[in-house]
Amino acid sequence: MEFELGWILLGLPLAFALGWLASRLDLRQWRLENRQNPRAYFRGLNFLLNEQQDQAIDAFIEAVQNDPDTSELHFALGNLFRRRGEYERAVRVHEHLLARGDLSEADRQRAQHALALDYLKAGLLDRADDALLKLEGTPFEQEARLARLANYERSRDWSQAAAIARQLDQQGAGSFSTRLAHYLCEQASAEPAKAQSLLEQALRTAPSAARPRLELAALQQQRGESLSAMNSLLEGLAAAPAAIPLLVSPLVKAAIDARQVLPVLDRLKSLYETDPSIDLLEAIVRLESASGSSSSNPRDWYVRHLGQQPSLVAASRWIAGEKLEHEQFHPLVQRALDHAVKPLTRYRCAACGFEASQHFWQCPGCQTWDSYPARRVEEL
């Protein structure tokens, strides 16, 4: 009994000493890891702030290897891969996060959103749509629906785009009535047999939109219903005053074909008094010429316009019909003027600055709807 007690008394200090030594080794290892992890992490941040993405990625990879359970490092690394266009590596990082069983629900939703962005950037729209669908009922729901809406627009799936737009409208993400009218107009151009009903539905959806009236008038004009086309466009002048410069050119043709030149001319003159524009000016000159009135020279309207605002376009149009003192040089002067005027008659996207010779309802550059003002570059 004494022997056993002696061994116990001898073993207690030894066990204490070994435990203390082990704790010191663990503490030293823990301190070493803690020094290495933040160092690599902050080195990565420093490279990132200095726009040295290659070095930042190397530093974050080192930090992830030292502490593979840190989700924030994975998110930072995945975002860096996506920014560099290395979408496969970004997908692998975010899929690895989603495969972890210890990930919180908030981080799981965040990783799902990041994975959807990877697919979007890579152009894998089907996979992106599946990933975005999994974000329904999460804090990323609205952003996911907007991304899905953009996907359907890119693939020209207007019925699916309309369904998402209605959901966003009900969700309070903004008014999508004009966008829905655009979708119906796109469907009308793709389905001529249903064009009339689709355009009428677009008018009911967005009564103040200009596009449905323009396309309905074009359809009526094509069927030889010039008077109906003229009335549709006249209604558009009141319903969409910002689009008057776009409406007046087809209105002139419809009025001439319907033999209603003078009433329409009076209406356009009245509009010009309150809000003059180049397109409205051109429409008045055309109708004055078509009216056959000898009381005034239609081209005097160009001079009148120049009295209100300096316009190289109006000056070029006026000079084109004038006799110059050295008439033999007129073609050269006119060609130079036409060359200088051409960029001023373009339309410019208010969102990205993309310029085009024709008006677009959706910018071909940035895909924004209704970003082209109805006025020419010279008038902006």
mmCIF file of C-alpha atoms in Angstrom:
data_model
loop_
_atom_site.group_PDB
_atom_site.id
_atom_site.type_symbol
_atom_site.label_atom_id
_atom_site.label_comp_id
_atom_site.label_asym_id
_atom_site.label_seq_id
_atom_site.Cartn_x
_atom_site.Cartn_y
_atom_site.Cartn_z
ATOM 1 C CA MET A 1 0.000 0.000 0.000
ATOM 2 C CA GLU A 2 2.905 2.284 0.864
ATOM 3 C CA PHE A 3 4.530 1.411 -2.468
ATOM 4 C CA GLU A 4 1.432 2.344 -4.446
ATOM 5 C CA LEU A 5 1.014 5.580 -2.530
ATOM 6 C CA GLY A 6 4.617 6.523 -3.290
ATOM 7 C CA TRP A 7 4.156 5.957 -6.954
ATOM 8 C CA ILE A 8 1.014 8.107 -6.896
ATOM 9 C CA LEU A 9 2.826 10.909 -5.093
ATOM 10 C CA LEU A 10 5.664 10.680 -7.590
ATOM 11 C CA GLY A 11 3.321 10.526 -10.597
ATOM 12 C CA LEU A 12 1.212 13.566 -9.721
ATOM 13 C CA PRO A 13 3.999 16.153 -10.191
ATOM 14 C CA LEU A 14 5.123 14.342 -13.342
ATOM 15 C CA ALA A 15 1.589 14.428 -14.814
ATOM 16 C CA PHE A 16 1.263 18.105 -13.929
ATOM 17 C CA ALA A 17 4.593 18.886 -15.587
ATOM 18 C CA LEU A 18 3.642 16.995 -18.750
ATOM 19 C CA GLY A 19 0.249 18.723 -18.897
ATOM 20 C CA TRP A 20 1.852 22.116 -18.471
ATOM 21 C CA LEU A 21 4.368 21.357 -21.221
ATOM 22 C CA ALA A 22 1.624 20.175 -23.591
ATOM 23 C CA SER A 23 -0.456 23.294 -22.944
ATOM 24 C CA ARG A 24 2.554 25.498 -23.634
ATOM 25 C CA LEU A 25 3.177 23.715 -26.934
ATOM 26 C CA ASP A 26 -0.498 24.061 -27.938
ATOM 27 C CA LEU A 27 -0.498 27.719 -26.948
ATOM 28 C CA ARG A 28 2.669 28.366 -28.942
ATOM 29 C CA GLN A 29 1.175 26.610 -31.981
ATOM 30 C CA TRP A 30 -2.072 28.559 -31.605
ATOM 31 C CA ARG A 31 -0.191 31.854 -31.373
ATOM 32 C CA LEU A 32 1.903 30.935 -34.405
ATOM 33 C CA GLU A 33 -1.207 30.137 -36.478
ATOM 34 C CA ASN A 34 -2.940 33.321 -35.330
ATOM 35 C CA ARG A 35 0.081 35.338 -36.376
ATOM 36 C CA GLN A 36 0.275 33.625 -39.775
ATOM 37 C CA ASN A 37 -3.432 33.855 -40.653
ATOM 38 C CA PRO A 38 -3.988 37.585 -40.113
ATOM 39 C CA ARG A 39 -0.651 38.329 -41.725
ATOM 40 C CA ALA A 40 -1.636 36.543 -44.938
ATOM 41 C CA TYR A 41 -5.142 38.015 -44.778
ATOM 42 C CA PHE A 42 -3.973 41.601 -44.320
ATOM 43 C CA ARG A 43 -1.269 41.148 -46.933
ATOM 44 C CA GLY A 44 -4.025 40.103 -49.350
ATOM 45 C CA LEU A 45 -6.072 43.173 -48.450
ATOM 46 C CA ASN A 46 -3.053 45.393 -49.025
ATOM 47 C CA PHE A 47 -2.473 43.900 -52.469
ATOM 48 C CA LEU A 48 -6.172 44.270 -53.255
ATOM 49 C CA LEU A 49 -6.205 47.956 -52.302
ATOM 50 C CA ASN A 50 -3.173 48.498 -54.529
ATOM 51 C CA GLU A 51 -4.984 46.733 -57.411
ATOM 52 C CA GLN A 52 -2.454 43.887 -57.424
ATOM 53 C CA GLN A 53 -4.978 41.100 -57.904
ATOM 54 C CA ASP A 54 -2.481 38.317 -58.672
ATOM 55 C CA GLN A 55 -0.597 38.855 -55.403
ATOM 56 C CA ALA A 56 -3.882 39.274 -53.509
ATOM 57 C CA ILE A 57 -5.126 35.908 -54.769
ATOM 58 C CA ASP A 58 -1.873 34.201 -53.704
ATOM 59 C CA ALA A 59 -2.140 35.744 -50.239
ATOM 60 C CA PHE A 60 -5.794 34.732 -49.814
ATOM 61 C CA ILE A 61 -5.050 31.172 -50.977
ATOM 62 C CA GLU A 62 -2.321 30.984 -48.314
ATOM 63 C CA ALA A 63 -4.766 32.298 -45.698
ATOM 64 C CA VAL A 64 -7.431 29.770 -46.722
ATOM 65 C CA GLN A 65 -4.910 26.921 -46.502
ATOM 66 C CA ASN A 66 -3.939 27.993 -42.980
ATOM 67 C CA ASP A 67 -7.566 28.327 -41.884
ATOM 68 C CA PRO A 68 -9.882 26.405 -44.252
ATOM 69 C CA ASP A 69 -12.926 26.967 -42.050
ATOM 70 C CA THR A 70 -13.003 30.773 -42.503
ATOM 71 C CA SER A 71 -15.901 31.528 -44.860
ATOM 72 C CA GLU A 72 -15.022 35.200 -45.306
ATOM 73 C CA LEU A 73 -11.708 34.265 -46.898
ATOM 74 C CA HIS A 74 -13.538 31.983 -49.313
ATOM 75 C CA PHE A 75 -15.931 34.773 -50.259
ATOM 76 C CA ALA A 76 -13.058 37.201 -50.819
ATOM 77 C CA LEU A 77 -11.191 34.662 -52.935
ATOM 78 C CA GLY A 78 -14.263 33.750 -55.006
ATOM 79 C CA ASN A 79 -15.051 37.406 -55.693
ATOM 80 C CA LEU A 80 -11.480 38.012 -56.803
ATOM 81 C CA PHE A 81 -11.614 35.080 -59.207
ATOM 82 C CA ARG A 82 -14.883 36.423 -60.662
ATOM 83 C CA ARG A 83 -13.469 39.935 -61.118
ATOM 84 C CA ARG A 84 -10.508 38.475 -63.000
ATOM 85 C CA GLY A 85 -12.751 36.440 -65.281
ATOM 86 C CA GLU A 86 -11.638 33.102 -63.774
ATOM 87 C CA TYR A 87 -15.217 31.905 -63.470
ATOM 88 C CA GLU A 88 -14.458 28.179 -63.123
ATOM 89 C CA ARG A 89 -12.277 28.819 -60.070
ATOM 90 C CA ALA A 90 -14.907 31.161 -58.608
ATOM 91 C CA VAL A 91 -17.570 28.477 -59.084
ATOM 92 C CA ARG A 92 -15.384 25.882 -57.333
ATOM 93 C CA VAL A 93 -14.822 28.176 -54.353
ATOM 94 C CA HIS A 94 -18.513 28.922 -53.892
ATOM 95 C CA GLU A 95 -19.569 25.300 -54.491
ATOM 96 C CA HIS A 96 -17.073 24.256 -51.807
ATOM 97 C CA LEU A 97 -18.705 26.717 -49.418
ATOM 98 C CA LEU A 98 -22.185 25.363 -50.175
ATOM 99 C CA ALA A 99 -20.971 21.805 -49.554
ATOM 100 C CA ARG A 100 -19.911 22.622 -45.994
ATOM 101 C CA GLY A 101 -22.253 21.318 -43.312
ATOM 102 C CA ASP A 102 -21.237 23.911 -40.725
ATOM 103 C CA LEU A 103 -22.135 26.962 -42.845
ATOM 104 C CA SER A 104 -24.729 29.284 -41.342
ATOM 105 C CA GLU A 105 -27.987 29.861 -43.234
ATOM 106 C CA ALA A 106 -27.074 33.497 -43.934
ATOM 107 C CA ASP A 107 -23.681 32.496 -45.375
ATOM 108 C CA ARG A 108 -25.319 29.678 -47.353
ATOM 109 C CA GLN A 109 -27.672 32.176 -49.014
ATOM 110 C CA ARG A 110 -24.761 34.513 -49.654
ATOM 111 C CA ALA A 111 -22.757 31.691 -51.255
ATOM 112 C CA GLN A 112 -25.741 30.727 -53.411
ATOM 113 C CA HIS A 113 -26.029 34.335 -54.601
ATOM 114 C CA ALA A 114 -22.290 34.475 -55.349
ATOM 115 C CA LEU A 115 -22.539 31.222 -57.317
ATOM 116 C CA ALA A 116 -25.416 32.643 -59.371
ATOM 117 C CA LEU A 117 -23.290 35.714 -60.160
ATOM 118 C CA ASP A 118 -20.452 33.423 -61.284
ATOM 119 C CA TYR A 119 -22.759 31.678 -63.747
ATOM 120 C CA LEU A 120 -24.148 34.998 -64.984
ATOM 121 C CA LYS A 121 -20.700 36.418 -65.642
ATOM 122 C CA ALA A 122 -19.676 33.214 -67.392
ATOM 123 C CA GLY A 123 -22.737 33.425 -69.661
ATOM 124 C CA LEU A 124 -24.157 30.118 -68.387
ATOM 125 C CA LEU A 125 -27.706 31.429 -68.307
ATOM 126 C CA ASP A 126 -29.472 28.105 -67.669
ATOM 127 C CA ARG A 127 -27.327 27.350 -64.645
ATOM 128 C CA ALA A 128 -27.654 30.952 -63.492
ATOM 129 C CA ASP A 129 -31.438 30.718 -63.674
ATOM 130 C CA ASP A 130 -31.444 27.533 -61.573
ATOM 131 C CA ALA A 131 -29.135 29.143 -59.009
ATOM 132 C CA LEU A 132 -31.230 32.322 -58.878
ATOM 133 C CA LEU A 133 -34.439 30.332 -58.370
ATOM 134 C CA LYS A 134 -32.973 28.928 -55.148
ATOM 135 C CA LEU A 135 -32.820 32.482 -53.772
ATOM 136 C CA GLU A 136 -36.618 32.811 -53.656
ATOM 137 C CA GLY A 137 -37.710 33.649 -50.115
ATOM 138 C CA THR A 138 -34.260 34.951 -49.127
ATOM 139 C CA PRO A 139 -32.956 38.522 -48.647
ATOM 140 C CA PHE A 140 -31.508 38.202 -52.188
ATOM 141 C CA GLU A 141 -34.915 37.507 -53.741
ATOM 142 C CA GLN A 142 -35.456 40.901 -55.384
ATOM 143 C CA GLU A 143 -31.922 41.074 -56.756
ATOM 144 C CA ALA A 144 -32.284 37.514 -58.063
ATOM 145 C CA ARG A 145 -35.556 38.340 -59.808
ATOM 146 C CA LEU A 146 -33.995 41.389 -61.474
ATOM 147 C CA ALA A 147 -31.145 39.190 -62.710
ATOM 148 C CA ARG A 148 -33.614 36.600 -64.031
ATOM 149 C CA LEU A 149 -35.534 39.394 -65.757
ATOM 150 C CA ALA A 150 -32.346 40.503 -67.517
ATOM 151 C CA ASN A 151 -31.700 36.878 -68.536
ATOM 152 C CA TYR A 152 -35.126 36.479 -70.096
ATOM 153 C CA GLU A 153 -34.741 39.777 -71.932
ATOM 154 C CA ARG A 154 -31.394 38.675 -73.345
ATOM 155 C CA SER A 155 -32.904 35.418 -74.551
ATOM 156 C CA ARG A 156 -35.994 37.300 -75.808
ATOM 157 C CA ASP A 157 -38.338 35.141 -73.749
ATOM 158 C CA TRP A 158 -40.907 37.898 -73.356
ATOM 159 C CA SER A 159 -43.644 35.866 -71.678
ATOM 160 C CA GLN A 160 -41.275 34.734 -68.901
ATOM 161 C CA ALA A 161 -39.901 38.265 -68.598
ATOM 162 C CA ALA A 162 -43.446 39.587 -68.210
ATOM 163 C CA ALA A 163 -44.161 37.096 -65.418
ATOM 164 C CA ILE A 164 -41.070 38.212 -63.478
ATOM 165 C CA ALA A 165 -41.852 41.892 -64.117
ATOM 166 C CA ARG A 166 -45.333 41.434 -62.625
ATOM 167 C CA GLN A 167 -43.824 39.782 -59.547
ATOM 168 C CA LEU A 168 -41.394 42.678 -59.106
ATOM 169 C CA ASP A 169 -44.210 45.173 -59.557
ATOM 170 C CA GLN A 170 -46.272 43.449 -56.857
ATOM 171 C CA GLN A 171 -43.189 43.242 -54.648
ATOM 172 C CA GLY A 172 -42.863 47.049 -54.767
ATOM 173 C CA ALA A 173 -39.572 47.070 -56.678
ATOM 174 C CA GLY A 174 -40.906 49.852 -58.924
ATOM 175 C CA SER A 175 -43.397 50.365 -61.727
ATOM 176 C CA PHE A 176 -42.951 47.899 -64.567
ATOM 177 C CA SER A 177 -46.012 48.870 -66.627
ATOM 178 C CA THR A 178 -43.980 50.535 -69.397
ATOM 179 C CA ARG A 179 -41.576 47.591 -69.478
ATOM 180 C CA LEU A 180 -44.536 45.210 -69.791
ATOM 181 C CA ALA A 181 -45.832 47.300 -72.702
ATOM 182 C CA HIS A 182 -42.440 46.910 -74.407
ATOM 183 C CA TYR A 183 -42.631 43.134 -73.986
ATOM 184 C CA LEU A 184 -46.081 43.093 -75.603
ATOM 185 C CA CYS A 185 -44.768 45.193 -78.507
ATOM 186 C CA GLU A 186 -41.873 42.761 -78.957
ATOM 187 C CA GLN A 187 -44.340 39.874 -79.009
ATOM 188 C CA ALA A 188 -46.491 41.748 -81.534
ATOM 189 C CA SER A 189 -43.562 42.109 -83.932
ATOM 190 C CA ALA A 190 -42.827 38.382 -83.598
ATOM 191 C CA GLU A 191 -46.481 37.291 -83.986
ATOM 192 C CA PRO A 192 -48.121 39.365 -86.770
ATOM 193 C CA ALA A 193 -51.398 37.442 -86.497
ATOM 194 C CA LYS A 194 -51.814 38.599 -82.884
ATOM 195 C CA ALA A 195 -50.241 42.032 -83.339
ATOM 196 C CA GLN A 196 -53.481 44.047 -83.121
ATOM 197 C CA SER A 197 -54.656 42.497 -79.843
ATOM 198 C CA LEU A 198 -51.164 42.569 -78.303
ATOM 199 C CA LEU A 199 -50.691 46.253 -79.116
ATOM 200 C CA GLU A 200 -54.120 47.110 -77.740
ATOM 201 C CA GLN A 201 -53.189 45.215 -74.569
ATOM 202 C CA ALA A 202 -49.947 47.202 -74.406
ATOM 203 C CA LEU A 203 -51.958 50.436 -74.622
ATOM 204 C CA ARG A 204 -54.139 49.333 -71.720
ATOM 205 C CA THR A 205 -51.076 48.332 -69.717
ATOM 206 C CA ALA A 206 -49.278 51.659 -70.218
ATOM 207 C CA PRO A 207 -51.649 54.342 -71.586
ATOM 208 C CA SER A 208 -48.936 57.008 -71.565
ATOM 209 C CA ALA A 209 -46.370 54.919 -73.465
ATOM 210 C CA ALA A 210 -45.504 56.089 -76.970
ATOM 211 C CA ARG A 211 -44.304 52.828 -78.500
ATOM 212 C CA PRO A 212 -47.661 50.963 -78.604
ATOM 213 C CA ARG A 213 -49.299 53.916 -80.371
ATOM 214 C CA LEU A 214 -46.477 54.194 -82.887
ATOM 215 C CA GLU A 215 -46.548 50.490 -83.713
ATOM 216 C CA LEU A 216 -50.345 50.360 -83.799
ATOM 217 C CA ALA A 217 -50.350 53.313 -86.221
ATOM 218 C CA ALA A 218 -47.721 51.575 -88.379
ATOM 219 C CA LEU A 219 -49.919 48.474 -88.478
ATOM 220 C CA GLN A 220 -52.978 50.522 -89.431
ATOM 221 C CA GLN A 221 -51.020 52.391 -92.096
ATOM 222 C CA GLN A 222 -49.807 49.086 -93.511
ATOM 223 C CA ARG A 223 -53.419 47.927 -93.841
ATOM 224 C CA GLY A 224 -54.329 51.160 -95.642
ATOM 225 C CA GLU A 225 -56.210 52.638 -92.663
ATOM 226 C CA SER A 226 -54.530 56.044 -92.860
ATOM 227 C CA LEU A 227 -57.257 57.900 -90.952
ATOM 228 C CA SER A 228 -57.100 55.418 -88.056
ATOM 229 C CA ALA A 229 -53.306 55.673 -88.027
ATOM 230 C CA MET A 230 -53.534 59.456 -87.970
ATOM 231 C CA ASN A 231 -55.950 59.387 -85.026
ATOM 232 C CA SER A 232 -53.757 56.954 -83.094
ATOM 233 C CA LEU A 233 -50.798 59.281 -83.513
ATOM 234 C CA LEU A 234 -52.808 62.387 -82.627
ATOM 235 C CA GLU A 235 -53.857 60.667 -79.390
ATOM 236 C CA GLY A 236 -50.188 59.927 -78.793
ATOM 237 C CA LEU A 237 -49.291 63.625 -79.005
ATOM 238 C CA ALA A 238 -51.447 64.247 -75.930
ATOM 239 C CA ALA A 239 -50.694 61.005 -74.085
ATOM 240 C CA ALA A 240 -46.889 61.056 -74.531
ATOM 241 C CA PRO A 241 -45.731 64.670 -75.042
ATOM 242 C CA ALA A 242 -42.066 63.742 -74.489
ATOM 243 C CA ALA A 243 -42.244 61.496 -77.566
ATOM 244 C CA ILE A 244 -43.693 64.142 -79.934
ATOM 245 C CA PRO A 245 -40.495 64.284 -82.059
ATOM 246 C CA LEU A 246 -40.881 60.539 -82.722
ATOM 247 C CA LEU A 247 -44.603 60.727 -83.512
ATOM 248 C CA VAL A 248 -44.651 63.598 -85.987
ATOM 249 C CA SER A 249 -42.863 61.950 -88.919
ATOM 250 C CA PRO A 250 -45.326 59.029 -89.292
ATOM 251 C CA LEU A 251 -48.131 61.482 -88.518
ATOM 252 C CA VAL A 252 -47.193 63.578 -91.566
ATOM 253 C CA LYS A 253 -47.403 60.530 -93.852
ATOM 254 C CA ALA A 254 -50.737 59.428 -92.365
ATOM 255 C CA ALA A 255 -52.188 62.955 -92.668
ATOM 256 C CA ILE A 256 -51.134 63.265 -96.316
ATOM 257 C CA ASP A 257 -52.543 59.827 -97.159
ATOM 258 C CA ALA A 258 -55.789 60.606 -95.289
ATOM 259 C CA ARG A 259 -55.983 64.059 -96.909
ATOM 260 C CA GLN A 260 -56.112 65.768 -93.539
ATOM 261 C CA VAL A 261 -53.093 68.012 -94.002
ATOM 262 C CA LEU A 262 -54.489 71.324 -92.732
ATOM 263 C CA PRO A 263 -55.981 70.118 -89.402
ATOM 264 C CA VAL A 264 -52.780 68.267 -88.552
ATOM 265 C CA LEU A 265 -50.657 71.225 -89.666
ATOM 266 C CA ASP A 266 -52.550 73.527 -87.297
ATOM 267 C CA ARG A 267 -52.035 71.063 -84.452
ATOM 268 C CA LEU A 268 -48.292 70.836 -85.094
ATOM 269 C CA LYS A 269 -47.910 74.605 -85.311
ATOM 270 C CA SER A 270 -49.609 74.904 -81.943
ATOM 271 C CA LEU A 271 -47.224 72.360 -80.446
ATOM 272 C CA TYR A 272 -44.237 74.117 -81.975
ATOM 273 C CA GLU A 273 -45.152 77.362 -80.212
ATOM 274 C CA THR A 274 -44.786 75.722 -76.799
ATOM 275 C CA ASP A 275 -42.024 73.171 -77.435
ATOM 276 C CA PRO A 276 -40.062 73.524 -80.705
ATOM 277 C CA SER A 277 -37.830 70.708 -81.939
ATOM 278 C CA ILE A 278 -35.980 69.766 -85.125
ATOM 279 C CA ASP A 279 -38.317 66.870 -85.939
ATOM 280 C CA LEU A 280 -41.400 68.988 -85.358
ATOM 281 C CA LEU A 281 -39.896 71.711 -87.560
ATOM 282 C CA GLU A 282 -39.251 69.199 -90.364
ATOM 283 C CA ALA A 283 -42.817 67.895 -90.079
ATOM 284 C CA ILE A 284 -44.289 71.399 -90.392
ATOM 285 C CA VAL A 285 -42.146 72.140 -93.476
ATOM 286 C CA ARG A 286 -43.297 68.900 -95.118
ATOM 287 C CA LEU A 287 -46.965 69.598 -94.403
ATOM 288 C CA GLU A 288 -46.653 73.216 -95.563
ATOM 289 C CA SER A 289 -45.204 71.941 -98.836
ATOM 290 C CA ALA A 290 -47.954 69.315 -99.138
ATOM 291 C CA SER A 291 -50.701 71.876 -98.471
ATOM 292 C CA GLY A 292 -49.824 73.758 -101.651
ATOM 293 C CA SER A 293 -50.333 77.131 -99.955
ATOM 294 C CA SER A 294 -48.701 80.021 -101.782
ATOM 295 C CA SER A 295 -49.032 82.480 -98.912
ATOM 296 C CA SER A 296 -45.603 81.674 -97.488
ATOM 297 C CA ASN A 297 -42.426 79.787 -98.255
ATOM 298 C CA PRO A 298 -42.321 76.594 -96.145
ATOM 299 C CA ARG A 299 -38.560 76.950 -95.788
ATOM 300 C CA ASP A 300 -39.020 80.216 -93.884
ATOM 301 C CA TRP A 301 -39.699 78.008 -90.876
ATOM 302 C CA TYR A 302 -35.979 77.188 -90.758
ATOM 303 C CA VAL A 303 -35.125 80.871 -90.419
ATOM 304 C CA ARG A 304 -37.811 81.248 -87.768
ATOM 305 C CA HIS A 305 -36.293 78.341 -85.855
ATOM 306 C CA LEU A 306 -32.828 79.922 -86.045
ATOM 307 C CA GLY A 307 -34.297 83.046 -84.494
ATOM 308 C CA GLN A 308 -35.363 81.009 -81.462
ATOM 309 C CA GLN A 309 -32.307 78.805 -81.009
ATOM 310 C CA PRO A 310 -28.984 78.330 -82.820
ATOM 311 C CA SER A 311 -29.188 75.156 -84.862
ATOM 312 C CA LEU A 312 -26.654 73.932 -87.383
ATOM 313 C CA VAL A 313 -29.213 71.379 -88.604
ATOM 314 C CA ALA A 314 -31.783 74.102 -89.381
ATOM 315 C CA ALA A 315 -29.113 76.279 -91.015
ATOM 316 C CA SER A 316 -27.988 73.397 -93.231
ATOM 317 C CA ARG A 317 -31.583 72.653 -94.281
ATOM 318 C CA TRP A 318 -32.191 76.309 -95.160
ATOM 319 C CA ILE A 319 -28.968 76.731 -97.121
ATOM 320 C CA ALA A 320 -29.734 73.571 -99.127
ATOM 321 C CA GLY A 321 -32.563 75.364 -100.943
ATOM 322 C CA GLU A 322 -30.954 78.787 -101.309
ATOM 323 C CA LYS A 323 -29.121 80.288 -104.260
ATOM 324 C CA LEU A 324 -25.660 81.452 -103.225
ATOM 325 C CA GLU A 325 -23.662 84.212 -104.795
ATOM 326 C CA HIS A 326 -21.109 81.659 -106.011
ATOM 327 C CA GLU A 327 -23.548 78.876 -106.802
ATOM 328 C CA GLN A 328 -20.856 76.716 -108.377
ATOM 329 C CA PHE A 329 -19.421 76.156 -104.882
ATOM 330 C CA HIS A 330 -22.775 75.325 -103.338
ATOM 331 C CA PRO A 331 -22.414 71.491 -103.606
ATOM 332 C CA LEU A 332 -19.048 71.628 -101.839
ATOM 333 C CA VAL A 333 -20.391 73.843 -99.059
ATOM 334 C CA GLN A 334 -23.506 71.697 -98.687
ATOM 335 C CA ARG A 335 -21.500 68.499 -98.506
ATOM 336 C CA ALA A 336 -19.328 69.949 -95.741
ATOM 337 C CA LEU A 337 -22.392 71.116 -93.842
ATOM 338 C CA ASP A 338 -24.131 67.752 -94.177
ATOM 339 C CA HIS A 339 -20.994 66.046 -92.897
ATOM 340 C CA ALA A 340 -20.866 68.373 -89.873
ATOM 341 C CA VAL A 341 -24.584 67.999 -89.182
ATOM 342 C CA LYS A 342 -24.727 64.200 -89.338
ATOM 343 C CA PRO A 343 -23.464 63.546 -85.766
ATOM 344 C CA LEU A 344 -25.906 66.188 -84.450
ATOM 345 C CA THR A 345 -28.919 64.299 -85.796
ATOM 346 C CA ARG A 346 -28.131 61.128 -83.851
ATOM 347 C CA TYR A 347 -29.792 59.886 -80.681
ATOM 348 C CA ARG A 348 -27.756 59.376 -77.503
ATOM 349 C CA CYS A 349 -28.416 56.983 -74.645
ATOM 350 C CA ALA A 350 -28.728 58.886 -71.373
ATOM 351 C CA ALA A 351 -27.424 55.870 -69.422
ATOM 352 C CA CYS A 352 -24.208 54.947 -71.274
ATOM 353 C CA GLY A 353 -23.787 57.596 -73.998
ATOM 354 C CA PHE A 354 -24.128 55.131 -76.908
ATOM 355 C CA GLU A 355 -25.065 57.083 -80.043
ATOM 356 C CA ALA A 356 -27.091 55.785 -82.974
ATOM 357 C CA SER A 357 -28.623 57.193 -86.138
ATOM 358 C CA GLN A 358 -31.986 55.692 -85.178
ATOM 359 C CA HIS A 359 -34.014 55.754 -81.977
ATOM 360 C CA PHE A 360 -33.974 52.617 -79.814
ATOM 361 C CA TRP A 361 -36.450 51.658 -77.097
ATOM 362 C CA GLN A 362 -33.763 49.512 -75.486
ATOM 363 C CA CYS A 363 -30.158 50.652 -75.712
ATOM 364 C CA PRO A 364 -28.066 48.114 -77.673
ATOM 365 C CA GLY A 365 -25.068 49.148 -75.586
ATOM 366 C CA CYS A 366 -26.231 48.911 -71.956
ATOM 367 C CA GLN A 367 -29.629 47.196 -72.479
ATOM 368 C CA THR A 368 -31.454 49.956 -70.573
ATOM 369 C CA TRP A 369 -35.082 50.562 -71.539
ATOM 370 C CA ASP A 370 -36.314 54.050 -72.523
ATOM 371 C CA SER A 371 -32.874 55.588 -72.055
ATOM 372 C CA TYR A 372 -32.913 57.327 -75.465
ATOM 373 C CA PRO A 373 -34.510 60.783 -75.366
ATOM 374 C CA ALA A 374 -36.753 61.519 -78.342
ATOM 375 C CA ARG A 375 -34.641 64.548 -79.235
ATOM 376 C CA ARG A 376 -31.522 64.693 -81.364
ATOM 377 C CA VAL A 377 -28.028 65.188 -79.944
ATOM 378 C CA GLU A 378 -28.022 68.866 -81.009
ATOM 379 C CA GLU A 379 -31.051 69.552 -78.794
ATOM 380 C CA LEU A 380 -29.779 67.830 -75.625
#
